[in-house]
Coordinates of C-alpha atoms in Angstrom, one line a residue:
Chain A
M1 CA 32.6 12.9 -111.5
R2 CA 34.2 10.0 -109.9
A3 CA 36.3 12.4 -108.0
F4 CA 33.5 14.4 -106.9
A5 CA 31.6 11.4 -105.7
T6 CA 35.0 9.9 -103.7
L7 CA 35.3 13.6 -102.0
L8 CA 31.5 13.7 -101.2
R9 CA 31.6 10.4 -99.3
R10 CA 34.6 11.2 -97.8
E11 CA 33.5 14.5 -96.6
F12 CA 30.2 12.9 -95.1
S13 CA 31.7 10.3 -93.8
A14 CA 34.0 12.4 -91.8
Y15 CA 31.1 13.4 -89.6
F16 CA 30.4 10.7 -88.4
L17 CA 34.5 9.4 -88.0
S18 CA 34.8 12.0 -85.3
L19 CA 33.0 13.2 -82.5
T20 CA 31.8 16.4 -83.7
G21 CA 29.3 15.0 -85.9
Y22 CA 27.5 13.0 -82.9
V23 CA 28.0 16.0 -80.6
I24 CA 26.1 18.2 -83.2
I25 CA 23.3 15.8 -83.8
S26 CA 22.8 15.4 -80.1
A27 CA 22.5 19.2 -79.8
V28 CA 20.1 19.5 -82.3
L29 CA 18.1 16.3 -81.1
L30 CA 17.9 18.4 -77.6
L31 CA 17.1 21.8 -79.2
I32 CA 14.2 20.0 -81.4
G33 CA 12.9 18.1 -78.4
L34 CA 12.8 21.3 -76.3
S35 CA 10.9 22.8 -79.1
F36 CA 8.5 20.0 -79.2
L37 CA 7.5 20.1 -75.6
L38 CA 6.9 24.2 -75.7
M39 CA 4.5 23.3 -78.7
L40 CA 3.0 20.6 -77.1
R41 CA 2.5 22.7 -74.0
A42 CA 0.8 25.1 -76.2
F43 CA -1.2 22.7 -77.7
N44 CA -2.6 21.6 -74.3
N45 CA -3.3 25.5 -73.5
D46 CA -5.7 26.0 -76.7
T47 CA -6.8 24.6 -79.5
L48 CA -5.0 25.3 -83.1
N49 CA -6.4 25.5 -86.2
A50 CA -3.1 26.3 -88.1
P51 CA -1.2 23.2 -89.3
L52 CA 1.2 21.8 -86.5
T53 CA 4.6 22.9 -88.7
E54 CA 3.3 26.6 -88.1
G55 CA 3.7 26.0 -84.3
F56 CA 7.3 25.3 -84.8
Y57 CA 8.8 28.1 -86.4
S58 CA 7.8 30.4 -84.1
V59 CA 9.8 28.5 -81.0
M60 CA 13.2 30.2 -80.1
F61 CA 14.8 27.0 -80.3
F62 CA 13.8 26.2 -83.8
W63 CA 15.9 29.6 -84.6
L64 CA 18.7 28.7 -82.5
I65 CA 19.0 25.2 -84.3
L66 CA 18.6 27.1 -87.9
L67 CA 21.5 29.8 -86.8
L68 CA 23.9 27.6 -85.1
A69 CA 23.7 24.5 -87.2
G70 CA 25.4 26.0 -90.3
P71 CA 28.3 27.6 -88.7
L72 CA 29.3 24.4 -86.6
I73 CA 28.6 22.1 -89.7
T74 CA 30.6 23.9 -92.1
M75 CA 33.8 25.3 -89.8
R76 CA 36.0 22.3 -90.4
L77 CA 35.6 21.9 -93.9
F78 CA 38.7 23.9 -95.2
A79 CA 39.9 25.6 -91.7
Q80 CA 41.0 22.4 -90.4
E81 CA 42.3 20.8 -93.7
K82 CA 44.6 23.8 -93.7
A83 CA 45.5 23.8 -90.4
T84 CA 46.5 20.5 -90.5
G85 CA 48.4 20.5 -94.4
T86 CA 45.6 17.9 -95.8
F87 CA 44.6 20.8 -98.1
E88 CA 47.9 20.2 -99.8
T89 CA 47.4 16.7 -100.8
L90 CA 43.9 17.2 -101.4
M91 CA 44.6 19.9 -103.9
T92 CA 47.6 18.3 -105.6
A93 CA 45.6 15.5 -106.7
P94 CA 43.8 15.4 -109.7
V95 CA 40.6 17.1 -108.7
S96 CA 39.7 20.9 -109.6
D97 CA 39.1 23.7 -107.3
R98 CA 35.2 23.6 -108.3
Q99 CA 34.9 19.7 -107.5
V100 CA 36.1 19.9 -104.0
V101 CA 34.1 23.3 -102.9
L102 CA 30.9 21.7 -104.3
A103 CA 31.7 18.0 -102.5
K104 CA 32.3 19.8 -99.3
Y105 CA 29.3 21.9 -99.7
T106 CA 26.9 19.3 -101.0
A107 CA 28.3 17.0 -97.7
A108 CA 27.6 19.7 -95.5
L109 CA 24.2 20.3 -96.7
G110 CA 23.7 16.6 -96.6
F111 CA 24.5 16.2 -93.0
Y112 CA 22.5 19.4 -92.1
V113 CA 19.7 17.4 -93.6
V114 CA 20.7 14.5 -91.4
T115 CA 20.5 16.6 -88.1
W116 CA 16.8 18.0 -89.0
L117 CA 15.1 14.5 -89.7
P118 CA 14.5 14.0 -85.8
L119 CA 11.6 16.9 -86.4
L120 CA 10.0 14.4 -88.5
P121 CA 8.7 11.7 -86.0
C122 CA 8.1 14.6 -83.7
L123 CA 5.3 16.0 -85.8
L124 CA 4.4 12.0 -86.3
V125 CA 3.8 11.8 -82.7
V126 CA 2.0 14.5 -82.5
H127 CA -0.7 13.4 -85.3
R128 CA -0.6 10.1 -83.8
Y129 CA -1.6 11.2 -80.6
T130 CA -4.1 13.8 -81.1
S131 CA -7.5 12.8 -81.0
S132 CA -8.4 14.9 -84.5
G133 CA -5.2 14.5 -86.6
A134 CA -6.0 17.5 -88.2
P135 CA -2.9 19.6 -87.6
F136 CA -0.7 17.2 -89.6
E137 CA -0.6 17.7 -93.0
W138 CA 1.9 16.5 -95.6
G139 CA 1.6 19.8 -97.5
P140 CA 2.7 22.2 -95.0
T141 CA 5.4 19.9 -93.5
A142 CA 7.0 19.5 -97.2
S143 CA 7.0 23.3 -97.2
T144 CA 8.9 23.7 -94.0
G145 CA 11.3 21.5 -94.6
F146 CA 11.9 23.0 -97.9
G147 CA 12.1 26.1 -96.1
I148 CA 14.4 24.7 -93.7
L149 CA 16.5 23.3 -96.5
L150 CA 16.7 26.6 -97.9
I151 CA 17.8 28.7 -95.2
G152 CA 20.4 25.9 -94.2
S153 CA 21.7 26.1 -98.1
V154 CA 22.6 29.8 -97.5
F155 CA 23.9 29.4 -93.9
V156 CA 26.1 26.3 -95.2
S157 CA 27.5 28.1 -98.2
L158 CA 28.1 31.3 -95.8
G159 CA 30.0 28.8 -93.8
C160 CA 32.0 27.1 -96.4
L161 CA 33.1 30.8 -97.4
A162 CA 34.3 31.7 -93.9
S163 CA 36.2 28.4 -93.4
A164 CA 37.6 28.8 -96.9
L165 CA 39.0 32.4 -95.8
T166 CA 40.7 31.0 -92.7
R167 CA 42.8 28.2 -91.1
S168 CA 40.9 28.5 -87.8
Q169 CA 37.8 26.6 -87.0
M170 CA 37.0 29.0 -84.4
I171 CA 37.5 32.3 -86.6
A172 CA 35.5 30.3 -89.3
A173 CA 32.6 29.4 -87.3
T174 CA 32.8 32.9 -85.4
V175 CA 32.2 35.1 -88.6
S176 CA 29.7 32.7 -90.4
L177 CA 27.5 33.1 -86.9
A178 CA 28.0 36.9 -86.8
F179 CA 27.0 37.1 -90.8
G180 CA 24.2 34.6 -90.3
V181 CA 22.9 36.3 -87.1
G182 CA 23.0 39.4 -88.6
F183 CA 21.2 38.2 -91.5
F184 CA 18.7 37.0 -89.0
L185 CA 18.3 40.1 -87.4
L186 CA 17.0 42.0 -90.7
S187 CA 13.9 40.1 -89.7
F188 CA 13.2 42.8 -87.4
L189 CA 13.9 45.8 -89.4
K190 CA 10.3 45.8 -90.9
Y191 CA 9.2 47.3 -87.4
T192 CA 10.7 50.2 -88.1
V193 CA 10.3 50.8 -91.4
T194 CA 7.1 53.3 -92.9
S195 CA 6.4 54.6 -95.8
Q196 CA 8.8 57.4 -95.5
S197 CA 12.0 55.2 -95.2
G198 CA 14.3 55.1 -98.1
W199 CA 14.4 52.5 -100.9
F200 CA 17.2 50.8 -99.1
A201 CA 15.5 50.0 -95.7
R202 CA 12.4 49.4 -97.7
A203 CA 14.4 46.6 -99.2
A204 CA 16.4 45.3 -96.4
A205 CA 13.2 44.9 -94.5
R206 CA 12.1 42.4 -97.6
L207 CA 15.1 40.1 -96.1
S208 CA 12.9 38.9 -93.4
L209 CA 14.1 35.3 -92.8
I210 CA 11.2 35.3 -90.2
E211 CA 8.3 35.9 -92.4
H212 CA 9.5 33.8 -95.3
M213 CA 9.9 30.9 -92.7
E214 CA 6.3 32.0 -91.8
D215 CA 5.0 31.5 -95.1
F216 CA 6.6 27.8 -95.7
A217 CA 5.6 26.8 -92.7
R218 CA 1.9 27.7 -93.4
G219 CA 2.2 25.9 -97.0
V220 CA 3.0 28.8 -98.9
V221 CA 6.0 28.2 -101.5
D222 CA 7.0 31.9 -102.5
T223 CA 9.4 32.2 -105.5
R224 CA 10.7 35.3 -104.4
P225 CA 12.5 33.8 -101.2
V226 CA 13.2 31.0 -103.2
V227 CA 14.9 32.7 -105.7
L228 CA 16.5 34.8 -103.1
Y229 CA 18.1 32.0 -101.0
L230 CA 19.2 29.9 -104.0
T231 CA 20.7 33.1 -105.3
L232 CA 22.5 33.6 -102.1
T233 CA 23.8 30.3 -101.8
A234 CA 25.4 30.6 -105.5
F235 CA 27.1 33.9 -104.4
F236 CA 28.6 32.4 -101.4
L237 CA 29.8 29.3 -103.3
F238 CA 31.2 31.0 -105.9
L239 CA 33.2 33.4 -103.3
T240 CA 34.2 30.2 -101.9
L241 CA 35.7 29.0 -105.0
K242 CA 37.4 32.2 -105.7
A243 CA 39.0 32.0 -102.0
V244 CA 40.1 28.2 -102.8
E245 CA 41.5 29.5 -106.0
G246 CA 43.0 32.7 -103.9
R247 CA 45.9 30.5 -103.1
R248 CA 47.3 31.1 -106.8
W249 CA 47.0 34.6 -106.5
R250 CA 49.1 35.0 -103.8
Chain B
M1 CA 51.4 1.9 -118.8
D2 CA 50.8 5.1 -120.1
P3 CA 52.9 5.4 -123.5
R4 CA 53.4 9.0 -123.1
S5 CA 55.5 8.1 -120.0
M6 CA 57.6 5.8 -122.1
N7 CA 59.3 9.0 -124.3
S8 CA 62.5 9.9 -123.5
G9 CA 62.5 13.2 -122.8
P10 CA 63.4 14.6 -119.1
M11 CA 60.9 14.2 -116.4
I12 CA 61.3 17.5 -115.2
E13 CA 62.7 20.8 -116.5
V14 CA 62.5 24.0 -114.4
E15 CA 63.4 27.2 -116.5
N16 CA 64.2 30.3 -114.6
L17 CA 61.7 29.6 -112.1
T18 CA 61.1 32.5 -109.8
K19 CA 58.3 32.4 -107.0
R20 CA 57.5 35.5 -104.8
Y21 CA 55.2 36.0 -101.8
G22 CA 54.5 39.4 -101.3
R23 CA 58.0 41.2 -101.6
H24 CA 59.7 38.2 -100.1
T25 CA 61.4 36.0 -103.2
A26 CA 61.3 32.5 -101.9
V27 CA 63.0 31.2 -105.3
N28 CA 65.0 33.4 -107.4
D29 CA 65.6 32.1 -111.1
V30 CA 66.0 28.6 -110.9
S31 CA 66.6 26.2 -113.8
F32 CA 67.4 22.8 -113.9
T33 CA 66.3 19.2 -115.2
V34 CA 65.9 15.8 -114.0
A35 CA 66.0 13.0 -116.3
R36 CA 63.9 10.0 -116.4
G37 CA 64.6 7.3 -113.4
E38 CA 67.1 9.6 -111.6
I39 CA 67.0 10.2 -107.6
V40 CA 67.8 13.6 -107.1
G41 CA 68.0 15.5 -104.0
L42 CA 67.4 18.9 -103.3
L43 CA 69.5 20.3 -100.4
G44 CA 69.6 23.5 -99.0
P45 CA 68.9 25.1 -95.3
N46 CA 65.6 25.9 -93.9
G47 CA 64.3 28.7 -96.4
A48 CA 66.3 27.9 -99.3
G49 CA 63.3 27.4 -101.4
K50 CA 63.1 23.4 -101.5
S51 CA 59.4 23.2 -100.7
T52 CA 58.1 26.0 -102.8
I53 CA 59.8 24.7 -106.0
M54 CA 58.2 21.1 -104.8
R55 CA 54.9 23.0 -104.6
V56 CA 54.9 24.5 -108.0
L57 CA 55.9 21.2 -109.8
A58 CA 53.2 19.4 -107.8
C59 CA 50.6 22.4 -109.1
F60 CA 49.7 23.5 -105.7
L61 CA 51.1 27.2 -106.2
P62 CA 51.7 28.7 -109.5
A63 CA 55.4 30.4 -110.4
T64 CA 55.8 34.0 -110.7
E65 CA 58.1 33.8 -113.3
G66 CA 59.5 30.9 -115.4
T67 CA 58.3 27.8 -116.4
A68 CA 58.1 24.0 -115.0
R69 CA 57.4 21.1 -117.4
V70 CA 56.9 17.6 -115.9
A71 CA 56.9 15.1 -118.7
G72 CA 56.9 17.4 -121.0
L73 CA 53.6 19.1 -119.7
D74 CA 53.5 22.5 -118.1
V75 CA 52.2 22.5 -114.4
F76 CA 50.1 25.8 -114.9
H77 CA 48.5 25.2 -118.4
A78 CA 48.1 21.0 -117.9
A79 CA 47.9 21.0 -114.3
D80 CA 45.5 17.8 -114.0
A81 CA 47.6 15.5 -116.7
V82 CA 50.7 16.5 -114.1
R83 CA 49.0 16.0 -111.3
R84 CA 48.3 12.2 -112.3
R85 CA 52.0 11.9 -113.3
I86 CA 53.1 12.9 -109.8
G87 CA 52.9 11.3 -106.2
Y88 CA 53.6 14.0 -104.2
M89 CA 54.3 14.0 -100.3
P90 CA 54.3 17.1 -98.8
E91 CA 56.5 18.2 -95.6
N92 CA 55.4 16.9 -92.4
N93 CA 53.0 14.4 -94.3
P94 CA 49.9 15.4 -93.5
L95 CA 46.8 12.8 -93.3
Y96 CA 43.6 12.6 -92.4
P97 CA 44.1 11.0 -88.6
D98 CA 40.1 9.8 -87.9
M99 CA 40.6 7.3 -91.2
R100 CA 41.8 3.9 -91.2
V101 CA 44.9 3.1 -93.2
R102 CA 43.2 0.8 -95.9
E103 CA 40.2 3.2 -96.1
Y104 CA 42.6 6.4 -96.3
L105 CA 44.7 4.7 -99.3
K106 CA 41.6 3.6 -101.1
F107 CA 40.0 7.0 -100.5
R108 CA 43.1 8.5 -102.3
A109 CA 43.4 6.2 -104.9
R110 CA 39.7 6.8 -106.2
L111 CA 40.3 10.6 -105.8
K112 CA 43.3 10.0 -108.3
G113 CA 41.3 8.4 -110.8
L114 CA 42.0 4.6 -110.3
D115 CA 38.5 2.6 -110.7
V116 CA 37.2 0.3 -108.0
T117 CA 39.1 -2.9 -109.5
R118 CA 42.3 -1.2 -110.1
S119 CA 42.0 1.1 -106.8
R120 CA 41.9 -2.3 -104.4
K121 CA 44.8 -4.0 -106.5
R122 CA 47.0 -0.9 -106.5
V123 CA 46.0 -0.7 -102.2
D124 CA 47.0 -4.2 -101.8
I125 CA 50.3 -3.8 -103.8
V126 CA 51.5 -0.6 -101.7
T127 CA 50.4 -2.0 -98.5
E128 CA 52.6 -4.7 -99.0
Q129 CA 55.3 -2.5 -100.2
C130 CA 55.4 0.0 -97.8
G131 CA 55.0 -2.8 -95.0
L132 CA 51.6 -1.8 -94.0
A133 CA 50.0 -4.7 -94.1
D134 CA 49.9 -5.0 -90.1
V135 CA 48.1 -2.0 -89.8
A136 CA 45.9 -1.7 -92.6
Q137 CA 42.9 -1.6 -90.2
R138 CA 44.6 0.9 -87.9
I139 CA 43.3 4.5 -87.2
I140 CA 46.1 6.5 -88.8
G141 CA 46.2 9.1 -85.9
T142 CA 47.1 6.1 -83.3
L143 CA 50.2 5.1 -85.7
S144 CA 53.5 6.2 -84.9
K145 CA 55.6 8.7 -86.9
G146 CA 57.1 5.8 -88.7
Y147 CA 54.2 4.1 -89.9
R148 CA 52.1 7.4 -90.8
Q149 CA 55.3 8.2 -93.2
R150 CA 54.8 4.9 -94.6
V151 CA 51.2 5.4 -95.6
G152 CA 52.2 9.1 -96.7
L153 CA 54.9 6.8 -99.2
A154 CA 51.9 4.4 -100.0
D155 CA 49.6 7.4 -100.9
A156 CA 52.0 8.9 -103.1
L157 CA 52.7 5.6 -104.8
V158 CA 49.3 4.4 -105.1
H159 CA 48.3 5.4 -108.8
E160 CA 51.7 4.6 -110.3
P161 CA 53.2 8.0 -110.8
D162 CA 56.0 8.7 -113.4
L163 CA 57.7 11.0 -111.1
I164 CA 57.6 10.8 -107.0
I165 CA 58.2 14.4 -105.1
L166 CA 58.8 13.7 -101.5
D167 CA 59.6 17.1 -99.3
E168 CA 61.7 16.2 -96.2
P169 CA 60.5 12.2 -96.0
T170 CA 62.7 11.2 -93.3
I171 CA 62.2 14.4 -90.8
G172 CA 61.2 13.3 -87.5
L173 CA 62.2 9.7 -87.6
D174 CA 64.3 7.5 -85.4
P175 CA 67.5 5.9 -87.1
H176 CA 65.5 2.6 -87.7
Q177 CA 62.7 4.0 -89.2
I178 CA 65.2 6.5 -91.3
R179 CA 67.0 3.3 -92.7
A180 CA 63.5 1.7 -93.6
V181 CA 62.0 4.7 -95.2
R182 CA 65.7 5.0 -97.2
Q183 CA 65.5 1.6 -98.5
L184 CA 61.8 2.3 -99.6
I185 CA 62.7 5.3 -101.4
K186 CA 65.9 3.0 -103.1
D187 CA 63.4 0.5 -104.0
L188 CA 61.3 2.8 -105.9
A189 CA 64.0 4.3 -108.0
R190 CA 64.2 1.1 -109.8
K191 CA 60.6 2.4 -111.7
H192 CA 60.4 5.8 -110.9
T193 CA 61.8 9.3 -110.9
V194 CA 62.5 10.6 -107.5
L195 CA 63.0 13.9 -106.3
I196 CA 63.7 14.1 -102.8
S197 CA 64.4 17.2 -100.7
S198 CA 66.1 17.5 -97.3
H199 CA 68.6 19.7 -95.3
I200 CA 70.0 16.7 -94.0
L201 CA 73.1 15.6 -95.9
P202 CA 73.7 12.3 -95.4
E203 CA 70.1 11.5 -96.3
I204 CA 70.6 13.0 -99.8
E205 CA 74.5 11.7 -100.0
L206 CA 73.1 7.9 -99.5
T207 CA 69.8 7.9 -101.4
C208 CA 70.6 10.5 -104.8
Q209 CA 73.0 10.5 -107.6
R210 CA 72.2 13.9 -108.2
V211 CA 72.4 16.9 -105.9
I212 CA 70.7 20.3 -106.5
I213 CA 72.2 22.8 -103.7
L214 CA 69.9 25.4 -103.3
Y215 CA 70.5 28.5 -100.9
Q216 CA 68.6 31.8 -100.5
G217 CA 66.1 30.6 -103.3
R218 CA 69.2 30.1 -105.9
V219 CA 71.0 27.1 -107.3
L220 CA 74.5 27.1 -106.0
A221 CA 75.7 23.7 -107.6
A222 CA 74.2 21.3 -109.4
D223 CA 75.8 17.7 -110.0
S224 CA 76.3 14.1 -109.1
T225 CA 77.5 13.4 -105.5
A226 CA 80.7 12.0 -106.8
A227 CA 81.4 15.3 -109.3
L228 CA 80.3 17.7 -106.5
Q229 CA 82.8 15.6 -104.0
S230 CA 85.7 16.3 -106.5
R231 CA 84.9 19.5 -107.6
L232 CA 84.4 21.5 -104.5
G233 CA 85.6 19.0 -101.9
R234 CA 89.3 19.0 -102.9
N235 CA 90.8 16.2 -101.4
G236 CA 89.5 15.9 -97.8
E237 CA 92.0 16.5 -94.5
V238 CA 94.3 14.1 -93.6
V239 CA 94.9 13.7 -89.8
A240 CA 97.9 12.4 -88.7
E241 CA 98.6 11.5 -84.6
V242 CA 102.8 12.1 -84.6
A243 CA 105.0 12.0 -81.3
A244 CA 106.9 15.3 -81.7
P245 CA 106.9 18.7 -80.0
A246 CA 103.8 20.9 -81.3
D247 CA 105.7 23.5 -82.2
E248 CA 108.3 21.9 -84.4
L249 CA 105.5 20.1 -86.1
R250 CA 103.9 23.6 -86.6
R251 CA 106.7 25.1 -88.4
C252 CA 107.2 21.6 -90.3
W253 CA 103.9 21.8 -91.9
E254 CA 104.2 25.4 -92.8
A255 CA 106.8 24.6 -94.7
L256 CA 105.4 22.1 -96.8
D257 CA 103.7 24.1 -99.8
T258 CA 101.4 21.1 -100.2
V259 CA 99.4 21.9 -97.3
E260 CA 97.2 24.8 -97.3
H261 CA 96.2 24.7 -93.4
A262 CA 97.5 22.9 -90.4
E263 CA 96.5 22.6 -86.8
V264 CA 98.3 20.8 -84.4
I265 CA 96.6 20.2 -81.1
P266 CA 98.4 18.0 -78.3
V267 CA 97.2 15.0 -76.8
E268 CA 97.9 12.3 -74.4
D269 CA 101.6 10.6 -74.3
G270 CA 103.1 13.2 -76.1
Y271 CA 101.4 12.7 -79.4
C272 CA 100.2 15.7 -81.5
R273 CA 96.8 15.5 -83.3
C274 CA 97.7 17.3 -86.9
T275 CA 94.7 17.9 -89.2
L276 CA 95.9 19.0 -92.4
V277 CA 94.3 20.6 -95.4
P278 CA 96.0 19.8 -98.9
R279 CA 96.2 22.4 -101.6
P280 CA 93.3 21.0 -104.4
G281 CA 94.5 17.8 -106.2
V282 CA 97.2 16.8 -103.5
D283 CA 97.3 13.4 -101.5
L284 CA 99.0 14.6 -98.6
R285 CA 99.4 10.8 -96.8
P286 CA 102.8 9.8 -98.7
V287 CA 104.1 13.4 -97.8
V288 CA 103.2 13.0 -94.1
F289 CA 104.8 9.3 -93.9
Q290 CA 108.1 10.6 -95.6
T291 CA 108.2 13.5 -93.2
V292 CA 107.7 11.6 -90.2
V293 CA 110.5 8.9 -91.2
D294 CA 113.0 11.4 -92.3
R295 CA 112.6 12.9 -88.7
G296 CA 112.7 9.9 -87.0
W297 CA 109.2 10.4 -85.4
S298 CA 106.4 7.9 -84.5
L299 CA 103.2 7.7 -86.1
R300 CA 100.1 6.1 -84.5
E301 CA 97.5 7.2 -86.7
L302 CA 97.1 8.4 -90.5
A303 CA 93.8 9.0 -92.0
H304 CA 92.3 10.5 -95.0
S305 CA 88.5 11.6 -94.6
P306 CA 87.2 12.3 -98.0
A307 CA 85.2 15.5 -97.9
T308 CA 81.3 14.6 -97.3
L309 CA 78.7 16.7 -98.7
E310 CA 78.1 18.4 -95.3
E311 CA 81.5 20.2 -95.8
I312 CA 80.9 21.0 -99.3
F313 CA 77.7 22.2 -98.0
V314 CA 78.6 24.3 -95.2
R315 CA 81.5 25.7 -97.7
V316 CA 78.8 26.6 -100.5
T317 CA 76.3 27.8 -98.6
R318 CA 78.1 30.1 -96.0
P319 CA 81.4 31.4 -97.6
D320 CA 80.9 35.0 -96.6
R321 CA 80.2 34.3 -93.1
E322 CA 82.7 31.4 -92.7
E323 CA 85.6 34.1 -93.4
D324 CA 83.6 37.1 -91.5
S325 CA 84.4 34.9 -88.6
F326 CA 88.1 34.4 -88.6

């Protein structure tokens, strides 16, 4: 447990020791700002009855952050250590493979949450300066955050896996981005699926990230996507662990 | 101190260790033991399997066949306990360049299971011991290579391991830094068992009591440095500068049956430089002197060079190629 806490601290602070962390935070901040702007303009044009958060998820920048943050945050986790050789000093310390994987994953997820924090003030600003104050509700805001966390958790674990498989950060980021975007694009499958489609197509159409996020933004927490995301996270982390252990089988 | 570390069994026991990467055999049926308190050098050209053996001992890679034990504990089955007893510095000494020296050492100490007070105390001690006090607050990435090497050593020492494994600890350092690191290693030997690898022979010769020579994944020779010298090194060459015609000198040396091989090169002022390789167990110096006196030649230099590990090394590791070239 002590090793886990030590590793977690080191991994999390590593984001702030190098420029990378600040670059990612700034980029996300810019994108959140842009979505905020687009949303405000939509506000001016017509009145909104739905919660404020619902406006957010439909802005494309929102998805850009979701898709990009994971790969960028996780690409260095294992790949960098392998490239510089510190992986060897790390793995010859009395720590288990599982502790290392979990600490790196938790730190990355923690940093992911940090990058999303500026969203909250944006929502509060709208709440403060709109006359009615109605659009902002804590419920949907919490469930939106939960949805962002869940989807991020999948992308971060996917990024961990990609990073554990290679010693090149570029390859790690590219692979996890490709799979992440691929997963996201499944959302559009539902438009092509009819009742005559096979079971596979219909099942795949269920994996609609956009639809799930829409639910979360409305304040609906459905157990099905929750289970799906948690399972996927666990699955990717399991594969990451196997990839880290994999050096033993070579 | 851990009572188990006080027992008297050997520190390292390697039995029939084989490691294959795919079809390539990096280490082939290697066995050796290292007693407590010894400084042992693994010597061999690049690719001889030194790093692989060290990685197996440090529980980074599992062996394909055979066993390795550290302080009586199997490196595969008791990996965690073994890692606590080992301070390992890998080749090229990888560090986190973005951390500060003290911060890094504290992180490593905590990672190796030391509590807050103990880690602080130990970091203070190793910082002092490795001469890092001046740079404790510097960022590792900005340090010179010599200092970085010391940070690596400090990391290997921070949890008071029984066994210290250093893979090429002086590679890429300048002569001053090499001396400093070498002295540091010698100081360590009082308290710890040390296993060093190197392909640079003087390195091993100066720091180690015992040498294990590896070549293509096999142990070619393992003995104390002194024993190796007398066993493999014959007596070393004798160099004499004699004022005499080269042809006559050649005939003269060839006539002596104690000389195995002679080389005569004319130098300035009518002198010839003769390099004589004796038969095993013979000291040629009195013979050369007597010969020169008998013939009335003049002698201006007579030197004996004990075989260095370098020669031994070259001889053991390249017997075939050397003969081919003649």
